[in-house]
Structures are given as C-alpha cells and as structure tokens.
Amino acid sequence: MRPIVIVPACTRDFGEHPYHAAQYKYVDAVVLGADCAPMILPSLGPALDLDTMLALCDGIMLTGSASNVHPSYYSEEVLDPSLPQDPARDQTTLPLIREAVKRGIPIIAICRGFQEMNVALGGSLHQAVQSVAGKFDHRENPELGMDEQYGDAHNVTIVPGGCLERMLGMPEIPVNSLHGQGVNELGPGLRVEAVAEDGLVEAFSVATAPGFTLALQWHPEWRIQHNPYSMKMFGAFGQACRDYQAQKHARQRGSA
Ligand SMILES: N[C@@H](CCC(=O)NCCCC(=O)O)C(=O)O
C-alpha cells in the first residue's frame, strides 16, 4: 500500500458557495514525485479530529496559496487588507504542523505552506518583502503566461551540510518565485537550507524534529517531472513517508 499524504485544503468560493479546494499540481506532485497516495484534508479548524487524521496519515504536504497567514499569529496587524486571507486554513494547519512535527510525521511545505510552517513553529514573516530595504520583489508578474510565471526567477544558495545539500548535491539552483511575503524571523530550532541572492530565507528544515521536514518558498510541484531537483526532493519525501508507514505498522503489530 502506498503511504497516505494529507494535503490540507484552502477555502475558496466558487460562485455562491465556499469549497474546500486543493490545486491539481500539488496533488499530482504527491503521486508523480513522491509515489504516495494524496488525501485532501478539509480545513475544518477546531472541528477537525486531528488525532484521527494524524493516525491515518504517513506524510503531510502543505501547499501554496494566494492567501496569507493572518499576521496576528506573529503579533502584527494586517498591512494590506486587500490581500486574501484564509482563517479556516490557518486554524487547521498551524496546530496540525506542531503536532505532526512532534510525532515525526514527514512534512514537505511549499510557499504559503513554508510560511505557515515558520509561523506555526514560532517565526514571523515580512508581509511585503518588496518593501523591505535590500530585498528584491519576489512576486510573479501576473501579465505573463503561466510557464513564465513559474519559470526560473532567481538562484538560491544551498547551505552546506544541510539536508537539502544532501538531496541535491548542488551549491546553487535556479528557482521560481511567486510570493509577496517571506521569512522575517525564523522560528527556534529551524535550520536554514537555502537563501536567495538578497539574503531572504528560501528553504528550511526543523533541526529538532524526529522526522523528515523540508519547507520551500519556491514551487517544486510545477511541472515536477521536468525538474530533476524537484523529483529528488519529492523522492526523498516519499521515501520518508514509506519509512514512517513501515515504522507505524511495526508499532501496530507490536501492540497487537
Ligand atoms: N500568499 C503568500 C504565499 C504565496 C503562494 O503560495 N503563492 C502561490 C499561489 C499559487 C500557487 O499555489 O501556485 C505570499 O504572497 O507570500
């Protein structure tokens, strides 16, 4: 059986009705990149039976989203109220992340997922990176086509000795960039794995976590099979999910 990877949904309105939604490319990446079985998790917030869902899963993928993590979670006021938020997703993923890290459940986090992981674990964000002295504008140009928006935008330097360097074996890789927010303070116990040319943190892992953790500001899920770096990262995540699943089944047999 393939490991089950839960993918927390965003809340989106389609017509008059709110939906729990996840984009195809993230769900596809779990299959094509990690060879795992994706399961979209409704963003029920406090109504979610966290214990049951975490007992079911063998991994978690936190997706990107146009919505921002509410800044009250890192003690700030909303800077730009015109930008979208997703309180239901915040109320679902922030406690989910803390509990999953504690249990050693493998996590891969992308863009908004990267940001909510940092906030969940005690960090803070720049609400508008482009307004920070010395930082580039990391947003995509919405007037361009999708292939250009998700094309290479800048390089990231891979920090020597980290898990990302072990996965990729490269000192630097090109990445895409579609975000207006970014890491300000990194949460305690988080390890920088890659930085952009302007010094912005672009990847981290949880040094104190018992399990696999990899959080990426860029989008490896985009046309994943055409990007060898993305396939290596998702391959490592998938293997971590298989290892976690085997250990969980061994524990269950041991207690049977
Ligand atoms: N809203 C945050 C995170 C941006 C993000 O996740 N962008 C990707 C949205 C589209 C997709 O999922 O591919 C920010 O602006 O920093």
Short mmCIF file of N, CA, C and O in Angstrom, two decimals, residues 130-204:
data_model
loop_
_atom_site.label_atom_id
_atom_site.label_comp_id
_atom_site.label_asym_id
_atom_site.label_seq_id
_atom_site.Cartn_x
_atom_site.Cartn_y
_atom_site.Cartn_z
N GLN A 130 8.90 43.08 -0.76
CA GLN A 130 9.37 44.10 -1.70
C GLN A 130 9.51 45.47 -1.05
O GLN A 130 10.15 46.37 -1.59
N SER A 131 8.93 45.64 0.14
CA SER A 131 9.02 46.93 0.84
C SER A 131 10.15 46.94 1.87
O SER A 131 10.36 47.95 2.56
N VAL A 132 10.88 45.82 1.97
CA VAL A 132 11.95 45.70 2.95
C VAL A 132 13.27 46.14 2.31
O VAL A 132 13.59 45.70 1.19
N ALA A 133 13.99 47.03 2.96
CA ALA A 133 15.24 47.55 2.39
C ALA A 133 16.19 46.40 2.07
O ALA A 133 16.41 45.49 2.89
N GLY A 134 16.72 46.42 0.83
CA GLY A 134 17.72 45.42 0.44
C GLY A 134 17.13 44.13 -0.09
O GLY A 134 17.86 43.22 -0.52
N LYS A 135 15.80 44.00 -0.06
CA LYS A 135 15.17 42.77 -0.55
C LYS A 135 14.58 43.00 -1.94
O LYS A 135 14.12 44.10 -2.28
N PHE A 136 14.61 41.93 -2.76
CA PHE A 136 14.04 42.02 -4.10
C PHE A 136 12.51 41.95 -4.01
O PHE A 136 11.95 41.68 -2.95
N ASP A 137 11.87 42.16 -5.16
CA ASP A 137 10.44 41.89 -5.29
C ASP A 137 10.32 40.43 -5.77
O ASP A 137 10.74 40.10 -6.87
N HIS A 138 9.78 39.58 -4.90
CA HIS A 138 9.71 38.14 -5.19
C HIS A 138 8.38 37.74 -5.80
O HIS A 138 8.12 36.53 -5.96
N ARG A 139 7.55 38.73 -6.15
CA ARG A 139 6.24 38.41 -6.72
C ARG A 139 6.35 38.07 -8.20
O ARG A 139 7.26 38.51 -8.89
N GLU A 140 5.36 37.30 -8.63
CA GLU A 140 5.29 36.97 -10.05
C GLU A 140 4.66 38.14 -10.81
O GLU A 140 3.99 38.99 -10.23
N ASN A 141 4.91 38.19 -12.12
CA ASN A 141 4.27 39.20 -12.96
C ASN A 141 2.99 38.58 -13.53
O ASN A 141 3.05 37.72 -14.41
N PRO A 142 1.82 39.00 -13.04
CA PRO A 142 0.57 38.33 -13.45
C PRO A 142 0.22 38.53 -14.92
O PRO A 142 -0.65 37.85 -15.45
N GLU A 143 0.95 39.44 -15.58
CA GLU A 143 0.68 39.66 -17.01
C GLU A 143 1.36 38.63 -17.90
O GLU A 143 1.09 38.51 -19.08
N LEU A 144 2.29 37.87 -17.28
CA LEU A 144 2.99 36.85 -18.06
C LEU A 144 2.19 35.56 -18.10
O LEU A 144 1.29 35.35 -17.28
N GLY A 145 2.51 34.67 -19.02
CA GLY A 145 1.88 33.35 -19.08
C GLY A 145 2.34 32.49 -17.91
O GLY A 145 3.34 32.79 -17.24
N MET A 146 1.64 31.39 -17.68
CA MET A 146 1.94 30.54 -16.50
C MET A 146 3.36 29.97 -16.59
O MET A 146 4.09 29.93 -15.59
N ASP A 147 3.77 29.51 -17.77
CA ASP A 147 5.12 28.92 -17.87
C ASP A 147 6.19 29.95 -17.49
O ASP A 147 7.21 29.62 -16.89
N GLU A 148 5.91 31.24 -17.82
CA GLU A 148 6.90 32.27 -17.45
C GLU A 148 6.78 32.62 -15.97
O GLU A 148 7.76 32.81 -15.27
N GLN A 149 5.53 32.67 -15.45
CA GLN A 149 5.35 32.99 -14.02
C GLN A 149 6.02 31.95 -13.14
O GLN A 149 6.58 32.25 -12.09
N TYR A 150 5.96 30.67 -13.60
CA TYR A 150 6.55 29.59 -12.80
C TYR A 150 7.93 29.19 -13.32
O TYR A 150 8.48 28.17 -12.91
N GLY A 151 8.47 30.02 -14.19
CA GLY A 151 9.83 29.76 -14.70
C GLY A 151 10.88 30.22 -13.71
O GLY A 151 10.59 30.84 -12.68
N ASP A 152 12.14 29.92 -14.02
CA ASP A 152 13.25 30.31 -13.12
C ASP A 152 13.25 31.83 -12.96
O ASP A 152 13.18 32.57 -13.94
N ALA A 153 13.34 32.29 -11.70
CA ALA A 153 13.30 33.74 -11.42
C ALA A 153 14.59 34.21 -10.77
O ALA A 153 15.01 35.34 -10.97
N HIS A 154 15.20 33.35 -9.94
CA HIS A 154 16.48 33.71 -9.31
C HIS A 154 17.15 32.42 -8.83
O HIS A 154 16.54 31.34 -8.86
N ASN A 155 18.38 32.55 -8.37
CA ASN A 155 19.09 31.39 -7.82
C ASN A 155 18.95 31.38 -6.30
O ASN A 155 18.73 32.44 -5.68
N VAL A 156 19.08 30.18 -5.73
CA VAL A 156 19.22 30.08 -4.28
C VAL A 156 20.52 29.35 -3.98
O VAL A 156 20.91 28.42 -4.71
N THR A 157 21.19 29.82 -2.95
CA THR A 157 22.40 29.15 -2.48
C THR A 157 22.02 28.09 -1.46
O THR A 157 21.29 28.39 -0.51
N ILE A 158 22.47 26.88 -1.71
CA ILE A 158 22.16 25.77 -0.81
C ILE A 158 23.17 25.78 0.34
O ILE A 158 24.40 25.81 0.09
N VAL A 159 22.67 25.77 1.59
CA VAL A 159 23.57 25.87 2.74
C VAL A 159 24.33 24.55 2.92
O VAL A 159 23.70 23.47 2.97
N PRO A 160 25.67 24.59 2.96
CA PRO A 160 26.45 23.35 3.10
C PRO A 160 26.12 22.58 4.38
O PRO A 160 25.82 23.19 5.42
N GLY A 161 26.10 21.25 4.25
CA GLY A 161 25.91 20.39 5.44
C GLY A 161 24.47 20.13 5.80
O GLY A 161 24.19 19.40 6.76
N GLY A 162 23.51 20.72 5.06
CA GLY A 162 22.10 20.53 5.39
C GLY A 162 21.47 19.40 4.60
O GLY A 162 22.11 18.78 3.74
N CYS A 163 20.20 19.13 4.90
CA CYS A 163 19.50 18.01 4.23
C CYS A 163 19.27 18.32 2.75
O CYS A 163 19.30 17.43 1.91
N LEU A 164 19.09 19.60 2.42
CA LEU A 164 18.84 19.94 1.01
C LEU A 164 20.10 19.69 0.18
O LEU A 164 20.03 19.16 -0.94
N GLU A 165 21.27 20.01 0.75
CA GLU A 165 22.52 19.74 0.02
C GLU A 165 22.70 18.24 -0.17
O GLU A 165 23.10 17.78 -1.24
N ARG A 166 22.32 17.47 0.86
CA ARG A 166 22.44 16.00 0.74
C ARG A 166 21.50 15.47 -0.35
O ARG A 166 21.83 14.56 -1.09
N MET A 167 20.32 16.08 -0.47
CA MET A 167 19.36 15.62 -1.50
C MET A 167 19.82 16.00 -2.90
O MET A 167 19.70 15.23 -3.84
N LEU A 168 20.33 17.25 -3.03
CA LEU A 168 20.56 17.78 -4.38
C LEU A 168 22.01 17.70 -4.82
O LEU A 168 22.29 17.66 -6.02
N GLY A 169 22.96 17.76 -3.85
CA GLY A 169 24.39 17.69 -4.21
C GLY A 169 24.85 18.87 -5.04
O GLY A 169 25.78 18.78 -5.84
N MET A 170 24.15 20.02 -4.86
CA MET A 170 24.48 21.21 -5.66
C MET A 170 24.68 22.40 -4.72
O MET A 170 23.97 22.54 -3.71
N PRO A 171 25.59 23.33 -5.03
CA PRO A 171 25.77 24.52 -4.18
C PRO A 171 24.74 25.61 -4.46
O PRO A 171 24.51 26.48 -3.64
N GLU A 172 24.10 25.52 -5.64
CA GLU A 172 23.17 26.59 -6.06
C GLU A 172 22.21 26.03 -7.11
O GLU A 172 22.62 25.24 -7.96
N ILE A 173 20.95 26.42 -7.05
CA ILE A 173 19.98 26.01 -8.09
C ILE A 173 19.09 27.20 -8.44
O ILE A 173 18.87 28.08 -7.60
N PRO A 174 18.55 27.22 -9.67
CA PRO A 174 17.56 28.23 -10.06
C PRO A 174 16.18 27.83 -9.52
O PRO A 174 15.85 26.64 -9.50
N VAL A 175 15.40 28.84 -9.11
CA VAL A 175 14.05 28.54 -8.61
C VAL A 175 13.06 29.57 -9.16
O VAL A 175 13.46 30.67 -9.56
N ASN A 176 11.79 29.23 -9.11
CA ASN A 176 10.76 30.21 -9.46
C ASN A 176 10.40 31.02 -8.23
O ASN A 176 10.86 30.73 -7.11
N SER A 177 9.59 32.04 -8.41
CA SER A 177 9.31 32.95 -7.28
C SER A 177 7.94 33.60 -7.47
O SER A 177 7.74 34.38 -8.41
N LEU A 178 6.99 33.23 -6.57
CA LEU A 178 5.62 33.75 -6.69
C LEU A 178 5.08 34.07 -5.30
O LEU A 178 4.14 33.44 -4.79
N HIS A 179 5.75 34.99 -4.64
CA HIS A 179 5.32 35.30 -3.27
C HIS A 179 5.62 36.74 -2.91
O HIS A 179 6.64 37.29 -3.33
N GLY A 180 4.68 37.33 -2.14
CA GLY A 180 4.87 38.71 -1.68
C GLY A 180 5.33 38.74 -0.24
O GLY A 180 5.81 39.75 0.26
N GLN A 181 5.13 37.61 0.47
CA GLN A 181 5.54 37.53 1.86
C GLN A 181 6.76 36.62 1.95
O GLN A 181 7.07 35.87 1.02
N GLY A 182 7.43 36.66 3.11
CA GLY A 182 8.64 35.85 3.27
C GLY A 182 9.09 35.83 4.71
O GLY A 182 8.56 36.56 5.55
N VAL A 183 10.07 34.98 5.00
CA VAL A 183 10.54 34.84 6.38
C VAL A 183 11.18 36.13 6.87
O VAL A 183 12.07 36.69 6.22
N ASN A 184 10.72 36.58 8.04
CA ASN A 184 11.41 37.67 8.73
C ASN A 184 12.31 37.02 9.78
O ASN A 184 13.49 36.85 9.59
N GLU A 185 11.67 36.55 10.91
CA GLU A 185 12.46 35.77 11.89
C GLU A 185 12.13 34.29 11.73
O GLU A 185 10.95 33.92 11.66
N LEU A 186 13.15 33.47 11.71
CA LEU A 186 12.95 32.03 11.61
C LEU A 186 12.63 31.49 13.01
O LEU A 186 13.22 31.94 14.01
N GLY A 187 11.68 30.55 13.06
CA GLY A 187 11.32 30.01 14.37
C GLY A 187 12.48 29.30 15.05
O GLY A 187 13.41 28.84 14.37
N PRO A 188 12.46 29.19 16.36
CA PRO A 188 13.54 28.49 17.08
C PRO A 188 13.63 27.03 16.67
O PRO A 188 12.60 26.37 16.46
N GLY A 189 14.87 26.53 16.46
CA GLY A 189 15.05 25.13 16.09
C GLY A 189 14.93 24.87 14.61
O GLY A 189 15.06 23.73 14.15
N LEU A 190 14.66 25.92 13.82
CA LEU A 190 14.58 25.75 12.36
C LEU A 190 15.95 26.01 11.75
O LEU A 190 16.67 26.91 12.19
N ARG A 191 16.32 25.21 10.76
CA ARG A 191 17.65 25.31 10.13
C ARG A 191 17.52 25.83 8.71
O ARG A 191 16.78 25.26 7.91
N VAL A 192 18.24 26.88 8.40
CA VAL A 192 18.23 27.44 7.05
C VAL A 192 18.86 26.42 6.10
O VAL A 192 19.94 25.90 6.37
N GLU A 193 18.16 26.14 4.98
CA GLU A 193 18.68 25.19 4.00
C GLU A 193 19.04 25.87 2.67
O GLU A 193 19.84 25.36 1.91
N ALA A 194 18.43 27.05 2.43
CA ALA A 194 18.77 27.79 1.20
C ALA A 194 18.39 29.25 1.38
O ALA A 194 17.43 29.56 2.09
N VAL A 195 19.17 30.12 0.72
CA VAL A 195 18.88 31.56 0.77
C VAL A 195 18.94 32.14 -0.64
O VAL A 195 19.69 31.66 -1.50
N ALA A 196 18.15 33.20 -0.86
CA ALA A 196 18.15 33.90 -2.14
C ALA A 196 19.33 34.87 -2.19
O ALA A 196 19.99 35.11 -1.18
N GLU A 197 19.52 35.47 -3.39
CA GLU A 197 20.66 36.38 -3.53
C GLU A 197 20.52 37.63 -2.65
O GLU A 197 21.50 38.29 -2.33
N ASP A 198 19.29 37.95 -2.24
CA ASP A 198 19.10 39.13 -1.36
C ASP A 198 19.10 38.72 0.12
O ASP A 198 18.75 39.53 0.99
N GLY A 199 19.44 37.45 0.39
CA GLY A 199 19.55 37.00 1.77
C GLY A 199 18.25 36.45 2.34
O GLY A 199 18.22 35.94 3.47
N LEU A 200 17.15 36.52 1.57
CA LEU A 200 15.87 36.00 2.08
C LEU A 200 15.97 34.47 2.23
O LEU A 200 16.47 33.79 1.32
N VAL A 201 15.47 33.96 3.37
CA VAL A 201 15.46 32.51 3.57
C VAL A 201 14.47 31.89 2.58
O VAL A 201 13.31 32.31 2.49
N GLU A 202 14.91 30.89 1.84
CA GLU A 202 14.06 30.29 0.80
C GLU A 202 13.76 28.81 1.07
O GLU A 202 12.93 28.20 0.41
N ALA A 203 14.49 28.23 2.07
CA ALA A 203 14.20 26.84 2.45
C ALA A 203 14.71 26.63 3.87
O ALA A 203 15.70 27.25 4.29
N PHE A 204 13.97 25.82 4.63
CA PHE A 204 14.44 25.46 5.97
C PHE A 204 13.98 24.04 6.30
O PHE A 204 13.11 23.46 5.64
#
